[in-house]
mmCIF file of C-alpha atoms in Angstrom:
data_model
loop_
_atom_site.group_PDB
_atom_site.id
_atom_site.type_symbol
_atom_site.label_atom_id
_atom_site.label_comp_id
_atom_site.label_asym_id
_atom_site.label_seq_id
_atom_site.Cartn_x
_atom_site.Cartn_y
_atom_site.Cartn_z
ATOM 1 C CA GLU F 19 0.556 -19.938 -16.112
ATOM 2 C CA ASN F 20 2.167 -22.568 -18.038
ATOM 3 C CA VAL F 21 4.917 -24.246 -16.832
ATOM 4 C CA ASP F 22 7.739 -27.417 -17.198
ATOM 5 C CA LEU F 23 9.029 -28.194 -13.964
ATOM 6 C CA THR F 24 11.704 -31.236 -15.955
ATOM 7 C CA ALA F 25 12.098 -28.602 -19.045
ATOM 8 C CA THR F 26 15.582 -26.200 -18.665
ATOM 9 C CA GLN F 27 13.990 -23.282 -17.813
ATOM 10 C CA ALA F 28 15.239 -20.158 -20.109
ATOM 11 C CA ALA F 29 15.907 -17.211 -17.318
ATOM 12 C CA ALA F 30 12.647 -15.360 -15.692
ATOM 13 C CA THR F 31 11.694 -14.464 -12.345
ATOM 14 C CA TYR F 32 8.378 -15.721 -11.285
ATOM 15 C CA GLU F 33 5.902 -14.518 -8.108
ATOM 16 C CA VAL F 34 4.911 -18.330 -5.468
ATOM 17 C CA GLY F 35 1.800 -17.368 -4.190
ATOM 18 C CA ALA F 36 0.833 -14.341 -3.003
ATOM 19 C CA ASP F 37 3.495 -12.094 -1.860
ATOM 20 C CA LEU F 38 5.121 -15.306 -0.727
ATOM 21 C CA ALA F 39 8.711 -15.140 -2.409
ATOM 22 C CA VAL F 40 10.335 -14.162 -5.631
ATOM 23 C CA PHE F 41 13.075 -16.359 -7.623
ATOM 24 C CA THR F 42 15.141 -16.718 -10.216
ATOM 25 C CA LEU F 43 15.361 -19.530 -12.347
ATOM 26 C CA THR F 44 18.859 -19.280 -14.784
ATOM 27 C CA SER F 45 19.447 -22.180 -17.420
ATOM 28 C CA ALA F 46 17.428 -24.549 -14.308
ATOM 29 C CA THR F 47 17.570 -27.956 -15.424
ATOM 30 C CA ALA F 48 14.984 -30.018 -14.926
ATOM 31 C CA THR F 49 17.031 -32.095 -12.250
ATOM 32 C CA SER F 50 17.433 -29.116 -10.076
ATOM 33 C CA ILE F 51 14.029 -27.377 -10.226
ATOM 34 C CA GLU F 52 12.505 -30.973 -10.447
ATOM 35 C CA GLY F 53 13.840 -31.411 -6.972
ATOM 36 C CA ILE F 54 13.260 -27.524 -4.914
ATOM 37 C CA ALA F 55 10.251 -26.208 -6.129
ATOM 38 C CA GLN F 56 6.965 -27.290 -5.695
ATOM 39 C CA LEU F 57 3.648 -25.707 -7.744
ATOM 40 C CA GLY F 58 0.549 -24.919 -4.653
ATOM 41 C CA TYR F 59 -0.213 -25.843 -2.218
ATOM 42 C CA ASP F 60 -2.116 -26.858 1.077
ATOM 43 C CA GLY F 61 -5.014 -23.513 0.775
ATOM 44 C CA ASN F 62 -3.052 -21.800 -1.757
ATOM 45 C CA VAL F 63 -3.182 -23.898 -5.444
ATOM 46 C CA PHE F 64 -1.409 -23.133 -8.282
ATOM 47 C CA THR F 65 -3.927 -22.600 -11.376
ATOM 48 C CA THR F 66 -2.557 -23.474 -15.121
ATOM 49 C CA ASP F 67 -3.761 -20.913 -17.834
ATOM 50 C CA ALA F 68 -7.090 -22.250 -19.343
ATOM 51 C CA ASP F 69 -6.813 -25.397 -21.832
ATOM 52 C CA GLY F 70 -2.819 -24.688 -21.067
ATOM 53 C CA THR F 71 -0.484 -27.888 -19.836
ATOM 54 C CA VAL F 72 1.941 -28.238 -16.908
ATOM 55 C CA VAL F 73 4.565 -30.899 -15.460
ATOM 56 C CA GLY F 74 5.238 -30.677 -11.642
ATOM 57 C CA SER F 75 7.868 -31.666 -9.713
ATOM 58 C CA ASP F 76 8.601 -34.609 -7.343
ATOM 59 C CA PHE F 77 6.710 -33.139 -4.650
ATOM 60 C CA GLY F 78 3.273 -32.953 -3.887
ATOM 61 C CA ASP F 79 1.751 -30.821 -5.828
ATOM 62 C CA PHE F 80 -1.551 -28.488 -5.918
ATOM 63 C CA ILE F 81 -2.838 -27.803 -8.802
ATOM 64 C CA THR F 82 -6.195 -26.355 -10.345
ATOM 65 C CA THR F 83 -6.506 -27.045 -14.282
ATOM 66 C CA GLY F 84 -8.164 -23.344 -15.488
ATOM 67 C CA THR F 85 -11.570 -22.282 -16.756
ATOM 68 C CA SER F 86 -11.280 -23.446 -20.450
ATOM 69 C CA THR F 87 -12.630 -20.399 -22.532
ATOM 70 C CA SER F 88 -14.172 -22.410 -25.291
ATOM 71 C CA ALA F 89 -16.278 -25.251 -25.977
ATOM 72 C CA ALA F 90 -13.939 -27.612 -27.182
ATOM 73 C CA GLY F 91 -10.993 -26.741 -24.555
ATOM 74 C CA THR F 92 -8.451 -29.364 -23.081
ATOM 75 C CA SER F 93 -5.734 -29.108 -20.201
ATOM 76 C CA SER F 94 -2.757 -31.288 -19.605
ATOM 77 C CA VAL F 95 -1.055 -31.409 -15.670
ATOM 78 C CA THR F 96 1.431 -33.991 -15.260
ATOM 79 C CA ALA F 97 1.128 -33.435 -11.603
ATOM 80 C CA GLY F 98 5.305 -36.003 -11.238
ATOM 81 C CA GLY F 99 6.478 -37.377 -8.279
ATOM 82 C CA GLY F 100 4.631 -37.508 -4.850
ATOM 83 C CA LYS F 101 1.233 -36.973 -2.998
ATOM 84 C CA ASP F 102 0.086 -34.488 -5.372
ATOM 85 C CA TYR F 103 -4.342 -32.870 -5.994
ATOM 86 C CA VAL F 104 -5.264 -32.279 -8.966
ATOM 87 C CA THR F 105 -8.303 -30.272 -9.443
ATOM 88 C CA ILE F 106 -10.416 -30.069 -12.106
ATOM 89 C CA ALA F 107 -11.896 -27.121 -13.081
ATOM 90 C CA THR F 108 -14.483 -26.935 -16.007
ATOM 91 C CA ALA F 109 -17.109 -30.648 -16.129
ATOM 92 C CA SER F 110 -18.030 -31.369 -20.201
ATOM 93 C CA GLU F 111 -14.266 -30.570 -21.601
ATOM 94 C CA ILE F 112 -11.616 -33.713 -21.665
ATOM 95 C CA ASP F 113 -8.613 -32.770 -19.956
ATOM 96 C CA THR F 114 -6.236 -35.382 -18.887
ATOM 97 C CA VAL F 115 -3.871 -36.425 -16.295
ATOM 98 C CA VAL F 116 -0.903 -37.728 -17.046
ATOM 99 C CA ILE F 117 0.349 -40.704 -14.362
ATOM 100 C CA ALA F 118 3.939 -42.431 -15.195
ATOM 101 C CA ASP F 119 4.497 -45.852 -13.153
ATOM 102 C CA GLY F 120 5.685 -44.676 -9.698
ATOM 103 C CA ASP F 121 4.114 -40.845 -9.586
ATOM 104 C CA SER F 122 1.535 -41.952 -8.324
ATOM 105 C CA THR F 123 2.009 -45.195 -5.303
ATOM 106 C CA THR F 124 -0.117 -47.189 -3.150
ATOM 107 C CA THR F 125 2.078 -46.029 -0.315
ATOM 108 C CA ALA F 126 1.254 -42.535 -1.642
ATOM 109 C CA TRP F 127 -1.240 -41.986 -4.000
ATOM 110 C CA ASP F 128 -2.685 -38.816 -6.056
ATOM 111 C CA GLU F 129 -6.113 -36.881 -5.921
ATOM 112 C CA ILE F 130 -8.259 -36.057 -7.917
ATOM 113 C CA SER F 131 -11.462 -33.678 -7.387
ATOM 114 C CA GLY F 132 -13.873 -32.491 -10.091
ATOM 115 C CA TRP F 133 -13.399 -34.873 -12.773
ATOM 116 C CA ASP F 134 -16.534 -36.209 -15.339
ATOM 117 C CA ILE F 135 -17.650 -39.549 -16.087
ATOM 118 C CA ALA F 136 -21.034 -37.935 -17.340
ATOM 119 C CA ALA F 137 -23.509 -39.378 -19.470
ATOM 120 C CA GLY F 138 -25.608 -39.509 -22.901
ATOM 121 C CA THR F 139 -24.241 -36.974 -25.526
ATOM 122 C CA ALA F 140 -21.145 -35.297 -23.184
ATOM 123 C CA ALA F 141 -19.993 -38.864 -22.438
ATOM 124 C CA ALA F 142 -17.316 -37.315 -25.571
ATOM 125 C CA ASP F 143 -16.094 -35.271 -23.433
ATOM 126 C CA ASN F 144 -14.570 -37.423 -20.495
ATOM 127 C CA ASP F 145 -11.609 -37.145 -18.038
ATOM 128 C CA VAL F 146 -8.402 -39.691 -19.152
ATOM 129 C CA LEU F 147 -5.651 -40.827 -17.412
ATOM 130 C CA ASP F 148 -2.728 -40.853 -18.610
ATOM 131 C CA LEU F 149 -1.208 -44.490 -17.749
ATOM 132 C CA ASP F 150 1.633 -46.107 -18.431
ATOM 133 C CA ALA F 151 -0.479 -49.028 -20.106
ATOM 134 C CA THR F 152 -4.262 -49.279 -21.782
ATOM 135 C CA ASN F 153 -4.587 -53.106 -20.411
ATOM 136 C CA ILE F 154 -8.548 -53.443 -18.872
ATOM 137 C CA ALA F 155 -8.605 -57.051 -16.552
ATOM 138 C CA ALA F 156 -10.674 -59.420 -17.744
ATOM 139 C CA THR F 157 -9.601 -61.422 -15.117
ATOM 140 C CA ILE F 158 -9.161 -61.596 -11.393
ATOM 141 C CA GLY F 159 -7.401 -64.091 -8.960
ATOM 142 C CA SER F 160 -8.320 -65.730 -5.927
ATOM 143 C CA THR F 161 -5.042 -65.508 -3.959
ATOM 144 C CA ASP F 162 -6.971 -64.408 -0.059
ATOM 145 C CA VAL F 163 -5.607 -61.469 1.458
ATOM 146 C CA GLY F 164 -7.621 -60.504 4.928
ATOM 147 C CA SER F 165 -10.549 -61.428 4.457
ATOM 148 C CA ILE F 166 -10.541 -61.039 0.996
ATOM 149 C CA THR F 167 -10.907 -63.746 -0.908
ATOM 150 C CA GLY F 168 -12.385 -63.307 -4.163
ATOM 151 C CA ALA F 169 -13.811 -60.242 -6.306
ATOM 152 C CA THR F 170 -16.116 -59.880 -8.979
ATOM 153 C CA LEU F 171 -14.493 -57.433 -11.995
ATOM 154 C CA SER F 172 -16.588 -56.639 -15.084
ATOM 155 C CA ASN F 173 -14.832 -53.886 -18.070
ATOM 156 C CA GLY F 174 -12.629 -53.673 -15.465
ATOM 157 C CA VAL F 175 -14.504 -53.053 -12.910
ATOM 158 C CA ILE F 176 -15.144 -54.438 -8.412
ATOM 159 C CA THR F 177 -18.488 -54.611 -8.780
ATOM 160 C CA ALA F 178 -18.288 -57.228 -5.581
ATOM 161 C CA TRP F 179 -15.790 -58.556 -2.578
ATOM 162 C CA ALA F 180 -16.452 -61.626 -1.647
ATOM 163 C CA GLY F 181 -15.395 -62.044 2.158
ATOM 164 C CA LEU F 182 -16.204 -58.142 2.717
ATOM 165 C CA GLY F 183 -19.497 -57.937 3.759
ATOM 166 C CA ALA F 184 -19.946 -55.175 1.063
ATOM 167 C CA ALA F 185 -19.913 -54.123 -2.280
ATOM 168 C CA THR F 186 -16.916 -51.433 -1.327
ATOM 169 C CA VAL F 187 -14.038 -50.990 0.590
ATOM 170 C CA ASP F 188 -13.606 -48.752 2.837
ATOM 171 C CA ALA F 189 -10.855 -47.359 5.413
ATOM 172 C CA ASP F 190 -10.573 -50.274 7.722
ATOM 173 C CA ASN F 191 -10.046 -52.934 4.221
ATOM 174 C CA LEU F 192 -8.179 -50.318 1.940
ATOM 175 C CA ALA F 193 -4.312 -52.084 2.957
ATOM 176 C CA ASP F 194 -5.918 -55.602 2.374
ATOM 177 C CA ALA F 195 -8.232 -54.450 -0.942
ATOM 178 C CA ILE F 196 -4.412 -53.041 -2.650
ATOM 179 C CA ALA F 197 -2.116 -55.707 -1.114
ATOM 180 C CA PHE F 198 -5.129 -58.442 -3.037
ATOM 181 C CA LEU F 199 -5.481 -56.251 -6.058
ATOM 182 C CA GLN F 200 -1.066 -56.184 -6.046
ATOM 183 C CA ALA F 201 -1.537 -60.824 -5.612
ATOM 184 C CA ASN F 202 -3.655 -61.011 -8.088
ATOM 185 C CA THR F 203 -3.675 -59.228 -11.030
ATOM 186 C CA SER F 204 -1.069 -59.196 -13.602
ATOM 187 C CA GLY F 205 0.612 -57.521 -15.914
ATOM 188 C CA SER F 206 0.143 -54.401 -16.181
ATOM 189 C CA ASP F 207 -4.455 -54.034 -15.712
ATOM 190 C CA THR F 208 -5.920 -51.529 -14.890
ATOM 191 C CA VAL F 209 -8.705 -52.166 -12.157
ATOM 192 C CA ALA F 210 -11.584 -50.478 -10.970
ATOM 193 C CA PHE F 211 -12.920 -50.347 -7.342
ATOM 194 C CA THR F 212 -15.373 -47.782 -5.300
ATOM 195 C CA TYR F 213 -14.068 -46.619 -1.403
ATOM 196 C CA THR F 214 -15.899 -44.773 1.358
ATOM 197 C CA SER F 215 -14.855 -43.298 4.442
ATOM 198 C CA ASP F 216 -16.688 -41.426 7.484
ATOM 199 C CA GLU F 217 -13.698 -38.789 7.847
ATOM 200 C CA ASN F 218 -15.792 -37.082 9.681
ATOM 201 C CA ALA F 219 -17.440 -39.936 11.474
ATOM 202 C CA ASP F 220 -20.471 -38.503 11.275
ATOM 203 C CA ASP F 221 -22.418 -41.888 10.105
ATOM 204 C CA ASP F 222 -22.530 -40.911 6.491
ATOM 205 C CA THR F 223 -20.992 -41.983 4.238
ATOM 206 C CA ALA F 224 -22.942 -39.444 2.199
ATOM 207 C CA ASP F 225 -21.234 -36.323 2.655
ATOM 208 C CA THR F 226 -18.573 -34.299 0.019
ATOM 209 C CA GLY F 227 -16.252 -36.335 -0.954
ATOM 210 C CA GLU F 228 -16.749 -39.819 2.047
ATOM 211 C CA THR F 229 -17.017 -41.815 -1.235
ATOM 212 C CA SER F 230 -14.560 -42.047 -4.621
ATOM 213 C CA THR F 231 -13.084 -44.639 -7.289
ATOM 214 C CA PHE F 232 -9.569 -46.162 -7.193
ATOM 215 C CA VAL F 233 -7.736 -47.101 -10.104
ATOM 216 C CA PHE F 234 -5.456 -49.395 -9.501
ATOM 217 C CA GLN F 235 -2.870 -50.155 -11.921
ATOM 218 C CA GLN F 236 0.195 -54.371 -12.487
ATOM 219 C CA GLY F 237 3.452 -52.113 -12.615
ATOM 220 C CA THR F 238 7.030 -52.215 -11.377
ATOM 221 C CA VAL F 239 6.138 -49.843 -8.966
ATOM 222 C CA ASP F 240 2.605 -49.987 -9.992
ATOM 223 C CA THR F 241 -0.091 -47.024 -9.636
ATOM 224 C CA LEU F 242 -3.212 -45.671 -7.503
ATOM 225 C CA ILE F 243 -5.217 -42.622 -7.896
ATOM 226 C CA GLU F 244 -7.933 -40.965 -6.092
ATOM 227 C CA ILE F 245 -10.318 -39.954 -7.799
ATOM 228 C CA ILE F 246 -12.766 -38.317 -5.054
ATOM 229 C CA ASP F 247 -16.995 -38.393 -5.171
ATOM 230 C CA ILE F 248 -17.432 -39.859 -8.887
ATOM 231 C CA THR F 249 -19.791 -42.965 -8.420
ATOM 232 C CA GLY F 250 -21.508 -45.514 -10.223
ATOM 233 C CA VAL F 251 -18.748 -45.963 -12.766
ATOM 234 C CA THR F 252 -19.043 -49.034 -14.775
ATOM 235 C CA ALA F 253 -16.189 -49.665 -16.945
ATOM 236 C CA ILE F 254 -12.883 -49.313 -17.205
ATOM 237 C CA SER F 255 -11.977 -47.613 -22.006
ATOM 238 C CA THR F 256 -9.980 -46.324 -23.505
ATOM 239 C CA VAL F 257 -13.194 -45.161 -25.656
ATOM 240 C CA ALA F 258 -15.125 -42.194 -24.008
ATOM 241 C CA ALA F 259 -19.200 -44.221 -23.224
ATOM 242 C CA ALA F 260 -20.723 -43.092 -19.427
ATOM 243 C CA ASP F 261 -19.748 -43.881 -16.277
ATOM 244 C CA THR F 262 -16.205 -44.447 -18.487
ATOM 245 C CA ILE F 263 -13.840 -44.197 -16.915
ATOM 246 C CA GLY F 264 -11.306 -43.156 -19.898
ATOM 247 C CA ILE F 265 -7.951 -44.109 -19.708
ATOM 248 C CA ALA F 266 -4.125 -43.296 -22.238
#
């Protein structure tokens, strides 16, 4: 279904999960619903209508976009506050994930799977992060944080970290990398960087879900988003292109 938990709800009955609960909403307001209703949970995700628009809760929603029924299908997900998990079900179509400042933070960031940064002619269908701002960092400061003494930036993407001895951030230095960006970006600058983590401790970070790209945006609260299983990102841009994370 399409659900907007920030809107006033008409009287209706909604079934949550499989035989879990049925509850009735009668003129529920945004403040009363966002604080009590969560879309999906681990193991039983909420699936949107095909090409639908969904606005989630202040909790940790689990949302999957419905499979598109058209060649030019689009869907929009606003997960809201809390640590949310969003899965894009259909590739080669434009899906938009809306994240406001304070919705996905440096301590409880959203995770997005199924993201499309296709090359060639399919690049026009790349997915889009709709953030508070579209400023892309052109420069980065050099205030030391932990072992990090600097970073090399190209088209908004960090290609090297001075002091780490490695091109990518891992679980041991992620906190330092985030703090470095907080200290060395300004305004509403947006930066992306690669992250690897040996989740199953098999000394191999090539497993599914162990390499991702983080997007950081400086703000009143600061936004951090993890896009799972995408590598080779060469740019952040407001214009669709190959190997590019689109923002709007």
